[in-house]
XYZ file of C-alpha atoms in Angstrom:
729
model
C 48.856 55.082 102.620
C 46.670 57.798 101.909
C 45.208 57.848 105.420
C 48.770 58.037 106.553
C 49.902 60.970 104.474
C 46.468 62.804 105.439
C 46.972 62.418 109.053
C 50.635 63.480 108.888
C 49.432 66.626 106.680
C 46.826 67.585 109.378
C 49.149 66.999 112.106
C 51.648 69.500 110.646
C 48.960 72.173 110.129
C 47.942 71.993 113.800
C 51.616 72.160 114.932
C 52.099 75.418 112.586
C 48.817 76.793 114.218
C 49.960 76.153 117.696
C 53.445 77.827 116.755
C 51.848 80.669 115.044
C 49.582 81.456 118.056
C 52.547 81.154 120.517
C 54.386 83.650 118.218
C 51.542 85.887 118.081
C 50.986 85.833 121.830
C 54.943 86.846 122.232
C 54.702 89.542 119.862
C 51.678 91.022 121.626
C 53.272 90.675 125.038
C 56.575 92.454 123.694
C 54.323 95.248 122.425
C 52.590 95.762 125.606
C 55.828 95.808 127.649
C 57.192 98.505 125.252
C 53.993 100.741 125.276
C 54.311 100.629 129.037
C 57.961 101.834 128.860
C 57.395 104.401 125.851
C 57.653 107.336 128.360
C 60.475 109.903 127.582
C 63.368 109.749 129.780
C 66.125 112.238 130.799
C 69.462 110.545 130.034
C 72.228 113.378 130.607
C 72.848 117.011 131.274
C 75.890 118.846 130.085
C 76.669 122.477 131.090
C 79.043 124.738 129.337
C 80.326 128.289 129.242
C 79.903 130.310 126.191
C 82.699 132.877 127.094
C 80.978 136.350 127.389
C 77.712 135.070 125.987
C 76.475 133.156 128.980
C 75.840 129.686 130.069
C 74.358 126.910 127.928
C 72.914 123.600 129.569
C 72.117 120.891 127.180
C 69.557 118.180 128.645
C 69.559 115.137 126.512
C 66.498 112.640 126.337
C 65.657 109.461 124.677
C 63.003 110.847 122.499
C 61.540 114.197 121.606
C 61.800 116.545 124.575
C 58.568 117.976 125.794
C 57.985 121.562 126.111
C 58.694 122.643 129.767
C 56.894 125.025 132.018
C 59.509 127.565 133.037
C 59.532 130.278 135.849
C 62.030 132.117 137.774
C 62.135 132.798 141.542
C 64.056 135.466 143.852
C 65.924 135.360 147.034
C 67.737 133.086 146.095
C 67.753 133.329 142.342
C 66.709 130.126 140.609
C 65.197 128.940 137.517
C 62.776 126.028 137.541
C 61.730 123.850 134.638
C 59.092 121.153 134.885
C 58.999 118.312 132.224
C 55.724 116.666 132.245
C 55.439 112.939 131.714
C 59.166 112.654 131.920
C 61.547 110.189 133.810
C 65.105 110.840 134.715
C 67.815 108.080 134.783
C 70.468 110.384 136.118
C 72.947 108.987 138.855
C 73.621 112.556 140.238
C 70.988 114.512 142.048
C 73.148 117.776 141.769
C 75.288 118.718 139.032
C 77.927 121.500 139.609
C 78.123 124.569 136.949
C 81.498 126.598 137.124
C 80.303 129.557 135.223
C 79.635 133.309 136.114
C 75.756 132.545 135.653
C 75.076 129.656 137.602
C 76.418 127.488 140.434
C 74.459 124.186 140.510
C 71.814 122.098 138.871
C 69.410 120.163 141.026
C 67.296 117.527 139.446
C 64.288 115.734 141.052
C 61.487 113.623 139.534
C 58.058 111.846 140.553
C 55.359 109.759 138.682
C 54.119 112.921 136.876
C 56.979 115.144 136.063
C 60.681 115.742 136.071
C 62.038 119.069 137.490
C 65.427 120.840 136.940
C 66.449 123.700 139.187
C 69.171 125.975 138.097
C 70.515 127.838 140.944
C 71.656 131.273 139.489
C 74.193 133.470 140.693
C 72.437 136.670 139.643
C 68.821 136.776 138.089
C 68.975 137.204 134.144
C 67.221 136.441 131.006
C 67.071 133.129 129.401
C 66.035 131.393 126.105
C 65.288 127.785 125.049
C 65.341 125.789 121.854
C 65.381 122.089 120.823
C 67.709 120.232 118.548
C 66.682 116.804 117.967
C 66.472 114.892 121.214
C 68.424 117.812 123.120
C 66.771 120.500 124.858
C 69.191 123.616 125.133
C 68.675 126.165 127.856
C 70.803 129.503 127.368
C 71.248 131.891 130.205
C 72.515 135.352 129.217
C 75.631 136.755 130.455
C 75.595 139.072 133.301
C 77.083 142.560 132.329
C 80.201 143.407 134.215
C 79.968 146.049 136.841
C 82.613 148.176 135.321
C 80.663 148.206 131.884
C 77.869 149.347 133.612
C 79.562 152.226 135.254
C 81.222 153.432 132.005
C 78.145 152.962 129.783
C 75.797 155.681 129.242
C 72.664 155.325 131.194
C 69.681 155.734 129.067
C 66.932 154.912 131.559
C 67.139 153.849 135.155
C 65.436 150.459 135.592
C 61.906 150.978 137.341
C 60.806 149.107 140.345
C 57.536 148.939 142.032
C 53.977 147.652 141.619
C 51.783 148.573 138.593
C 48.561 146.647 139.239
C 47.093 144.111 141.751
C 44.680 141.797 140.522
C 42.573 138.637 141.265
C 41.328 135.700 139.404
C 39.989 132.107 140.149
C 41.894 129.284 138.962
C 40.515 126.007 137.165
C 40.781 123.891 140.310
C 39.145 126.475 142.598
C 42.132 128.067 143.915
C 42.554 132.058 144.280
C 45.286 133.686 142.434
C 46.542 137.174 143.411
C 48.592 138.444 140.473
C 50.825 141.487 141.236
C 52.348 143.392 138.129
C 55.796 144.750 138.845
C 57.450 147.548 137.049
C 60.394 145.507 136.863
C 61.553 141.914 137.415
C 64.310 143.077 139.736
C 61.705 144.574 142.224
C 62.680 143.206 145.606
C 59.625 141.296 147.077
C 59.345 139.545 150.277
C 56.455 137.009 150.811
C 55.820 135.645 154.278
C 53.099 133.553 155.689
C 51.523 134.860 159.053
C 48.859 132.479 160.531
C 45.917 133.054 158.343
C 47.426 135.756 156.239
C 49.872 136.136 153.433
C 51.883 139.238 153.610
C 53.798 140.716 150.615
C 56.285 143.505 151.098
C 57.824 145.429 148.242
C 60.932 146.395 150.030
C 61.686 150.145 149.275
C 59.011 150.832 147.005
C 55.417 152.171 147.892
C 52.182 151.219 146.270
C 50.546 153.813 144.277
C 47.682 155.595 145.823
C 45.039 154.333 143.263
C 46.114 150.777 144.107
C 45.948 151.331 148.141
C 42.567 149.672 148.507
C 40.694 146.313 149.456
C 39.667 143.859 146.962
C 36.597 141.841 148.214
C 37.065 138.282 146.770
C 34.193 136.449 148.746
C 32.004 135.992 145.695
C 34.641 133.920 143.959
C 34.385 130.885 146.239
C 38.108 130.499 146.734
C 40.308 130.286 149.814
C 41.102 134.137 149.574
C 38.658 136.146 151.650
C 40.112 139.760 150.875
C 43.437 141.476 149.501
C 44.313 144.568 151.290
C 46.999 147.166 149.856
C 48.546 149.838 151.806
C 51.909 151.549 152.666
C 53.855 151.081 155.755
C 56.566 153.704 156.089
C 58.757 153.291 153.028
C 57.503 149.760 152.146
C 54.359 148.622 150.329
C 52.447 145.887 152.066
C 49.829 143.659 150.405
C 47.895 141.511 152.939
C 45.896 138.238 151.576
C 43.359 137.219 154.132
C 42.347 133.703 153.877
C 38.912 131.886 154.703
C 39.548 128.730 156.568
C 42.690 126.350 155.969
C 44.788 126.823 152.895
C 48.097 125.881 151.027
C 49.808 128.432 149.163
C 52.542 128.774 146.331
C 54.329 131.753 145.080
C 56.263 132.219 141.825
C 57.342 134.986 139.529
C 57.525 134.849 135.811
C 58.935 138.083 134.135
C 57.254 140.943 135.888
C 54.296 138.967 137.146
C 54.286 137.535 140.862
C 51.555 135.244 141.299
C 50.402 133.930 144.785
C 48.180 130.902 144.582
C 45.963 129.752 147.616
C 44.167 126.448 147.290
C 42.174 124.534 149.876
C 44.201 121.423 151.492
C 43.332 117.977 150.280
C 40.905 116.068 152.515
C 43.225 113.203 153.902
C 40.447 111.877 155.952
C 39.600 108.389 155.088
C 36.018 108.157 153.458
C 33.348 105.790 154.868
C 33.878 103.381 151.976
C 37.562 103.877 150.703
C 38.102 102.713 147.313
C 40.850 100.160 146.668
C 43.930 101.744 145.407
C 45.970 100.137 142.646
C 49.652 100.708 142.702
C 50.923 98.174 139.831
C 52.580 99.146 136.736
C 50.112 100.222 133.977
C 49.458 97.586 131.404
C 47.260 97.395 128.116
C 45.403 94.320 127.001
C 43.347 93.927 123.760
C 42.176 90.188 123.135
C 39.123 88.776 121.575
C 37.856 85.396 123.217
C 41.182 84.669 124.850
C 41.651 81.810 127.365
C 41.604 83.044 130.976
C 44.507 80.860 131.820
C 46.551 82.546 129.228
C 45.733 86.009 130.395
C 46.907 84.989 133.809
C 50.071 83.808 132.242
C 50.739 87.086 130.438
C 50.191 88.784 133.793
C 52.603 86.694 135.506
C 55.141 87.206 132.886
C 54.595 91.093 133.156
C 54.864 91.100 136.837
C 57.414 88.269 137.521
C 55.102 87.052 140.313
C 54.285 83.259 140.306
C 50.559 82.742 139.797
C 49.061 79.170 140.409
C 45.727 78.760 138.736
C 43.543 75.648 139.798
C 42.461 73.105 137.459
C 38.803 74.624 137.764
C 39.969 77.814 136.121
C 38.643 77.553 132.694
C 36.740 79.455 129.946
C 37.451 82.473 127.692
C 37.287 86.126 127.973
C 37.291 89.240 125.966
C 39.430 92.241 127.075
C 40.318 95.654 125.996
C 42.211 97.528 128.713
C 44.345 100.647 128.089
C 46.701 101.859 130.663
C 45.287 100.103 133.591
C 47.356 98.905 136.704
C 48.246 95.234 136.497
C 46.584 94.503 139.779
C 43.545 96.260 138.733
C 43.281 94.200 135.673
C 43.910 90.976 137.694
C 40.919 92.114 139.726
C 38.649 92.743 136.803
C 39.489 89.230 135.165
C 38.810 87.579 138.447
C 35.501 89.313 139.042
C 34.331 88.622 135.630
C 34.816 84.794 135.931
C 33.805 84.676 139.608
C 37.185 83.687 140.749
C 39.405 84.855 143.717
C 43.113 84.961 144.806
C 44.997 84.340 147.863
C 48.573 85.805 147.959
C 51.481 84.256 150.048
C 54.591 86.142 149.578
C 55.663 86.021 145.893
C 52.990 83.422 144.934
C 49.349 84.054 144.080
C 46.897 81.395 144.099
C 43.677 81.646 141.842
C 40.796 79.518 142.139
C 36.896 79.852 141.918
C 35.360 81.723 145.132
C 33.530 78.621 146.241
C 36.616 76.384 145.956
C 38.652 78.994 148.103
C 35.942 79.143 150.802
C 35.820 75.222 151.027
C 39.580 74.946 151.279
C 39.545 77.675 154.048
C 36.840 75.713 155.958
C 38.769 72.546 155.697
C 41.847 74.018 156.849
C 39.969 75.479 159.822
C 38.606 72.159 160.622
C 42.133 70.774 160.401
C 43.305 73.229 163.003
C 40.142 72.671 165.275
C 40.723 68.842 165.005
C 44.578 69.359 165.800
C 43.409 71.288 168.882
C 41.144 68.626 170.011
C 43.936 65.907 169.571
C 46.540 67.979 171.163
C 48.048 66.739 174.468
C 47.017 68.736 177.555
C 49.695 70.174 180.051
C 49.458 71.943 183.332
C 50.976 75.483 183.897
C 51.414 77.310 187.202
C 51.456 81.018 186.665
C 52.305 82.951 189.770
C 51.129 86.371 189.703
C 52.970 89.660 191.376
C 50.499 92.426 191.144
C 47.314 91.305 189.711
C 44.546 89.142 191.536
C 44.309 85.597 190.419
C 40.589 85.704 190.585
C 40.520 88.855 188.281
C 42.689 87.260 185.541
C 40.667 83.987 185.705
C 37.767 86.182 185.200
C 39.292 87.622 181.952
C 40.167 84.190 180.816
C 36.706 82.559 181.368
C 34.456 85.597 180.368
C 35.093 85.409 176.648
C 34.285 81.726 176.520
C 31.145 80.982 174.224
C 27.892 80.015 176.080
C 27.312 76.271 176.328
C 31.083 75.680 176.836
C 32.059 74.126 180.113
C 35.438 73.799 181.834
C 35.275 70.012 182.304
C 37.305 67.715 180.071
C 34.587 65.273 179.733
C 33.600 63.340 176.322
C 33.457 65.738 173.359
C 30.091 66.895 172.083
C 29.139 65.236 168.818
C 26.721 68.169 168.000
C 29.360 70.939 168.445
C 30.605 73.218 166.040
C 33.490 71.503 163.962
C 35.584 74.880 164.755
C 35.151 74.132 168.428
C 33.356 76.277 171.198
C 36.740 77.994 171.978
C 36.254 80.796 169.293
C 36.955 84.162 171.232
C 38.281 82.223 174.262
C 41.657 81.806 175.786
C 40.603 78.524 176.639
C 40.157 75.384 174.412
C 37.004 73.156 174.664
C 38.916 70.714 177.012
C 40.750 73.598 178.975
C 40.444 74.404 182.700
C 41.521 77.261 184.916
C 41.503 77.476 188.792
C 42.997 79.736 191.325
C 44.952 79.431 194.538
C 44.108 82.676 196.537
C 46.879 82.208 199.095
C 49.710 82.198 196.861
C 47.999 84.296 193.988
C 48.501 81.385 191.477
C 46.902 80.432 188.440
C 46.418 76.673 187.450
C 45.872 76.188 183.928
C 45.268 72.734 181.996
C 45.259 73.241 178.514
C 47.101 72.600 175.101
C 50.564 74.421 174.899
C 49.295 76.974 172.230
C 46.408 78.217 174.614
C 48.815 78.307 177.538
C 51.172 80.651 175.632
C 48.255 83.000 174.691
C 47.467 83.074 178.287
C 50.872 83.626 179.494
C 51.303 86.655 176.887
C 48.050 88.091 178.446
C 49.378 87.710 181.987
C 52.767 89.293 180.976
C 50.827 92.260 179.526
C 48.345 92.621 182.532
C 50.470 91.794 185.674
C 52.288 94.972 185.880
C 52.547 97.589 188.637
C 50.008 100.302 188.628
C 50.932 103.939 189.422
C 49.673 105.346 192.334
C 48.238 108.805 193.029
C 48.147 110.996 196.396
C 45.022 113.047 196.674
C 45.217 116.056 198.887
C 42.119 117.880 199.514
C 42.073 121.333 201.459
C 38.774 122.575 202.770
C 38.972 126.087 204.209
C 36.087 127.601 206.225
C 36.287 131.220 207.288
C 33.932 133.251 209.141
C 33.708 136.996 210.276
C 31.154 138.239 212.808
C 30.464 141.730 214.075
C 27.669 142.859 216.385
C 27.006 146.562 217.938
C 24.199 146.994 220.310
C 23.028 150.128 222.187
C 20.051 150.573 224.558
C 18.656 152.354 227.492
C 16.473 151.423 230.555
C 14.542 153.860 232.813
C 11.810 153.941 235.148
C 9.700 156.149 237.602
C 8.637 154.963 240.973
C 6.550 156.939 243.345
C 5.744 155.419 246.819
C 3.461 158.094 247.928
C 1.382 155.891 250.143
C 3.925 156.426 252.857
C 3.205 160.064 253.052
C -0.635 159.539 252.797
C -0.487 160.646 249.073
C -2.745 158.995 246.624
C -0.476 159.314 243.677
C 1.164 156.341 242.583
C 3.555 156.074 239.598
C 5.118 152.799 238.123
C 6.128 151.031 234.936
C 3.181 148.876 234.867
C -0.080 147.769 236.484
C 1.707 145.097 238.464
C 3.957 148.010 240.289
C 0.968 150.012 241.160
C -0.686 147.091 242.945
C 2.645 146.469 244.667
C 2.632 150.071 245.818
C -0.861 149.771 247.091
C -0.174 146.967 249.299
C 2.971 147.692 251.418
C 4.130 145.414 254.102
C 4.991 146.532 257.812
C 8.649 146.052 258.555
C 8.837 144.711 262.081
C 12.431 145.476 262.518
C 12.258 149.114 261.386
C 8.819 149.959 261.974
C 8.357 151.260 258.324
C 6.698 150.252 255.208
C 8.236 147.816 252.941
C 7.234 147.099 249.069
C 7.920 143.920 247.108
C 8.503 145.600 243.636
C 8.952 143.013 240.685
C 11.857 143.909 238.370
C 11.656 144.907 235.420
C 8.075 145.237 235.468
C 8.542 148.738 237.436
C 10.524 150.212 234.245
C 8.654 152.526 232.034
C 11.381 151.926 229.297
C 12.881 148.488 228.917
C 15.065 148.656 225.807
C 18.516 147.593 227.140
C 21.387 145.753 225.105
C 20.276 142.002 225.204
C 23.721 140.404 224.002
C 25.407 138.541 226.535
C 28.319 140.445 227.959
C 26.797 143.865 227.590
C 28.347 147.002 229.538
C 25.692 148.711 231.739
C 25.792 151.873 233.825
C 22.891 153.181 236.002
C 22.025 156.760 237.294
C 19.477 157.796 240.067
C 18.435 160.786 238.597
C 15.820 161.788 241.367
C 15.505 160.234 244.645
C 13.090 161.566 247.450
C 11.380 160.137 249.989
C 8.374 159.161 247.976
C 9.703 159.414 244.372
C 12.448 157.962 242.389
C 13.877 158.294 238.697
C 16.575 155.864 237.650
C 18.509 155.469 234.233
C 20.316 152.625 232.774
C 22.506 152.664 229.763
C 23.759 149.477 228.055
C 25.963 148.720 225.094
C 28.183 145.954 223.671
C 30.214 145.516 220.590
C 31.449 141.995 219.590
C 33.917 140.822 216.852
C 34.544 137.264 215.808
C 36.915 135.571 213.454
C 37.134 132.026 212.654
C 38.898 129.699 210.343
C 38.384 125.861 210.084
C 40.863 123.773 207.682
C 40.166 120.328 206.919
C 42.816 118.474 205.031
C 41.776 114.855 203.954
C 44.444 112.795 202.217
C 44.146 109.507 200.478
C 46.357 107.389 198.351
C 44.931 104.924 195.629
C 45.956 103.213 192.333
C 45.228 104.590 188.862
C 41.687 104.113 188.022
C 40.792 102.725 191.563
C 38.211 104.404 193.763
C 39.222 105.514 197.352
C 37.143 106.938 200.012
C 38.063 108.471 203.443
C 35.498 109.901 205.761
C 35.802 111.327 209.442
C 32.980 112.572 211.614
C 30.213 111.648 214.121
C 26.916 110.043 214.228
C 24.013 112.280 215.474
C 20.786 110.441 216.961
C 17.253 111.606 216.114
C 13.938 109.980 217.089
C 11.441 108.935 214.626
C 8.417 106.656 214.646
C 6.760 103.957 212.741
C 3.141 103.510 212.301
C 0.468 105.809 212.974
C -1.847 106.549 216.115
C -1.780 104.280 219.027
C 0.503 101.661 217.041
C 3.204 104.249 216.631
C 6.520 102.890 217.914
C 9.373 105.255 218.352
C 12.944 104.471 217.246
C 16.290 106.076 217.181
C 18.161 106.589 214.023
C 21.439 108.004 213.506
C 22.656 110.461 210.837
C 26.249 110.566 209.681
C 27.771 114.124 210.072
C 31.298 113.429 208.510
C 33.842 115.177 206.238
C 34.339 112.594 203.343
C 36.496 112.381 200.251
C 35.564 110.048 197.473
C 37.834 109.997 194.301
C 38.506 107.910 191.507
C 41.924 109.204 189.737
C 43.106 108.448 186.191
C 46.405 108.908 184.850
C 46.468 110.371 181.107
C 49.149 109.058 178.572
C 50.627 112.768 178.786
C 51.054 112.673 182.562
C 47.948 114.587 183.891
C 45.560 113.333 186.341
C 41.827 113.232 185.858
C 39.688 112.872 188.881
C 36.058 112.132 189.582
C 35.485 113.967 192.965
C 32.889 113.613 195.619
C 33.741 115.812 198.565
C 31.191 116.376 201.610
C 31.590 118.391 204.584
C 28.674 118.315 207.089
C 28.219 120.093 210.422
C 25.572 120.654 213.231
C 23.922 123.943 212.725
C 21.470 123.964 215.822
C 18.793 122.176 217.714
C 15.239 122.848 217.217
C 12.807 123.337 220.035
C 11.492 119.821 219.868
C 15.326 118.656 220.526
C 15.900 117.663 216.965
C 19.343 118.678 215.191
C 19.491 120.424 212.197
C 22.810 120.330 209.897
C 24.861 122.549 207.482
C 25.664 120.549 204.268
C 28.583 121.432 201.774
C 29.257 119.117 198.855
C 31.101 119.087 195.528
C 30.722 116.496 193.003
C 32.595 116.931 190.094
C 35.038 115.662 187.060
C 38.418 117.728 186.701
C 41.803 117.256 184.792
C 44.788 118.595 186.555
C 48.524 118.630 185.866
C 50.585 116.434 188.148
C 51.321 118.525 191.361
C 49.041 121.283 190.343
C 46.467 122.684 192.891
C 43.197 123.593 191.493
C 40.090 125.300 193.364
C 37.003 123.230 192.686
C 34.527 125.597 194.265
C 33.709 128.142 196.789
C 30.548 129.626 198.643
C 30.580 132.962 200.016
C 27.699 134.328 202.144
C 27.426 137.798 203.593
C 24.714 139.017 205.965
C 24.104 142.408 207.037
C 21.278 143.380 209.770
C 20.286 146.750 211.099
C 17.723 146.562 213.875
C 16.118 149.397 215.748
C 13.408 148.796 218.715
C 11.683 152.170 219.858
C 8.591 153.794 221.497
C 6.353 155.129 218.728
C 6.781 158.724 218.144
C 8.918 159.194 221.318
C 11.627 157.294 219.846
C 11.823 159.677 216.764
C 12.240 162.951 218.863
C 15.549 164.680 218.220
C 18.181 163.913 220.984
C 15.382 162.731 223.445
C 14.410 159.953 221.157
C 17.565 157.813 222.205
C 16.069 157.245 225.603
C 13.118 155.603 223.850
C 14.887 153.025 221.399
C 17.389 150.498 220.963
C 19.846 150.218 218.165
C 21.572 147.171 217.025
C 23.943 146.491 213.835
C 25.043 142.806 212.961
C 27.555 141.749 209.921
C 28.301 138.134 209.392
C 30.439 136.688 206.597
C 31.037 133.107 205.603
C 33.386 131.674 202.975
C 34.132 127.953 202.042
C 36.930 127.178 199.669
C 37.865 123.710 198.241
C 41.372 122.774 196.975
C 42.591 119.619 195.536
C 46.152 118.658 194.681
C 46.988 115.269 192.903
C 50.466 113.901 193.043
C 51.691 110.873 191.177
C 53.679 108.778 193.238
C 57.348 107.837 192.133
C 57.500 104.112 192.559
C 61.139 104.231 193.053
C 60.926 106.519 195.913
C 58.145 104.358 197.289
C 60.081 101.220 197.271
C 63.385 102.902 198.562
C 61.449 104.626 201.569
């Protein structure tokens, strides 16, 4: 009996301890949820008119109202109040106000603050006060126009600028503070590129303030502040240094313009995980891990499944931590991990999760090995079957084969098809005649291949490349010369004086022959060896005129003048065209082959041979169409020509070549390059001393002038061919 009573007593104690523990945990959870939702909220806004005293706006909260940050803006007139750490539960984002001072109230909120924007009809003074959980905003009444006219004007309200200052904010922003003589001073703030321009309309800046403020030493986005007058307006120019974001606001008589550097939105190399869950506070001493997971599941309304191997206790003290971060902290502390699927989170030790994923992968691989094979015939329309086959097989692991012979017992359980479109048992072949793929594999792999074929087997845009090569030449030649000679045949008169242009002429004169027909003497004079000056024009087609100045029986003096002027103009236009597909290389060339001789070996063992050199006009191009409709071309243009022949009978050539990569709009013509050559030659051949004599010197010299110009231009025009037009025509 005593034993029964004792066991019953101890059982009740254990039951009470368990119930007390459950009750404590519930109380803690409720406290945590209340602490998370303890933020002050805005519940209602009631505007009302106070007759001639102005407008009163009552903002009601579910707790003590925080003190707002208030400031007033002009053009349009509006009053802005920011309540920090405040939410709003209002159903309307805009509340109408039917008073003389305000028109509407706009409400907005984010995670940090709630904002009230009171749209004023005219700028005016305002006061604030707090009564319990109600924040009261009073806007003073605007004085009627008639009352202003009838009232005695004591002092005209002042307008203008009294001071311009600069200071650095706590976050490194630049603050330009402009003190106004009155809050009704009209101010216009505009952003113009890297400048902020502030104009005081109708009010000039005092002379002592018209200066420059150098702010480089403050390490802010503000580089300088310039103040000057433009006609009847004052202008304040704020020059920025680099990129910036600005904000302008006015409170009473102070206009503040804030410039700060924009936030760096570029992702860092190791981007930290961002937690977005609702904040929670946990403070437990030696609590079970499963109990903590249960609390988090109740807080988030997310189903959490913990494995049986999740055991142990943990001590936590977390304050205002996002619940997902708190969950990660608990899991990392106990070497656990999670897998989420929809609204269910599975929590287990890391080794158990890895083992489960491996088993799942093995099961998938086993199902692939046991899946039935089927044959699929895919006929291609645009792509080549051989190219698609290469893409299918090239990603397969080394050591895998296309045959479906017995399985490899030493193979990886995951199979050798990792990274391949074919399974270990799959095969692929092609029929070039019909451009068809023949695939024998599982249905899953065939579906993957078909998706790839649907993506790649499409028509490719074509590009027409037109190159225009213009070679222009201009030749000018002017040549003037003279020939004259003295010949004395004194031997016919028994005179020993012999005169000629050379020693050969003298010997011809000394040995005359008897003319059997006439009985006189006859000479065989060699021309032009008998000339004393032989400087006539050498160009082909020169005009000539000869004079016999003295002609006696035994003496003769003759003179020949020659001159030529030649002008030549030439233009050669070559226009190669070629059409090719996008990102496909095309080449077109036209020309001749010129033979030239060479030899192999040396000495007596030299063997002559004939080789050929291409002298062609060629266009080698690879176009690439960009996503914005432009054409990028890799161009190689050559234009060769025969320049002449050497004395040994070998040809030498003129070579013109352009190799470049250029980006051109569709249908736009671009000049790739040009070569311009100009040659000017002035030549004079003369007899020394005699050729320099005035007037008479022209009889002893030859003058020539040559001007040659050569120009080469290369134009290229790409045109993307319209597929529809191509098919219709």
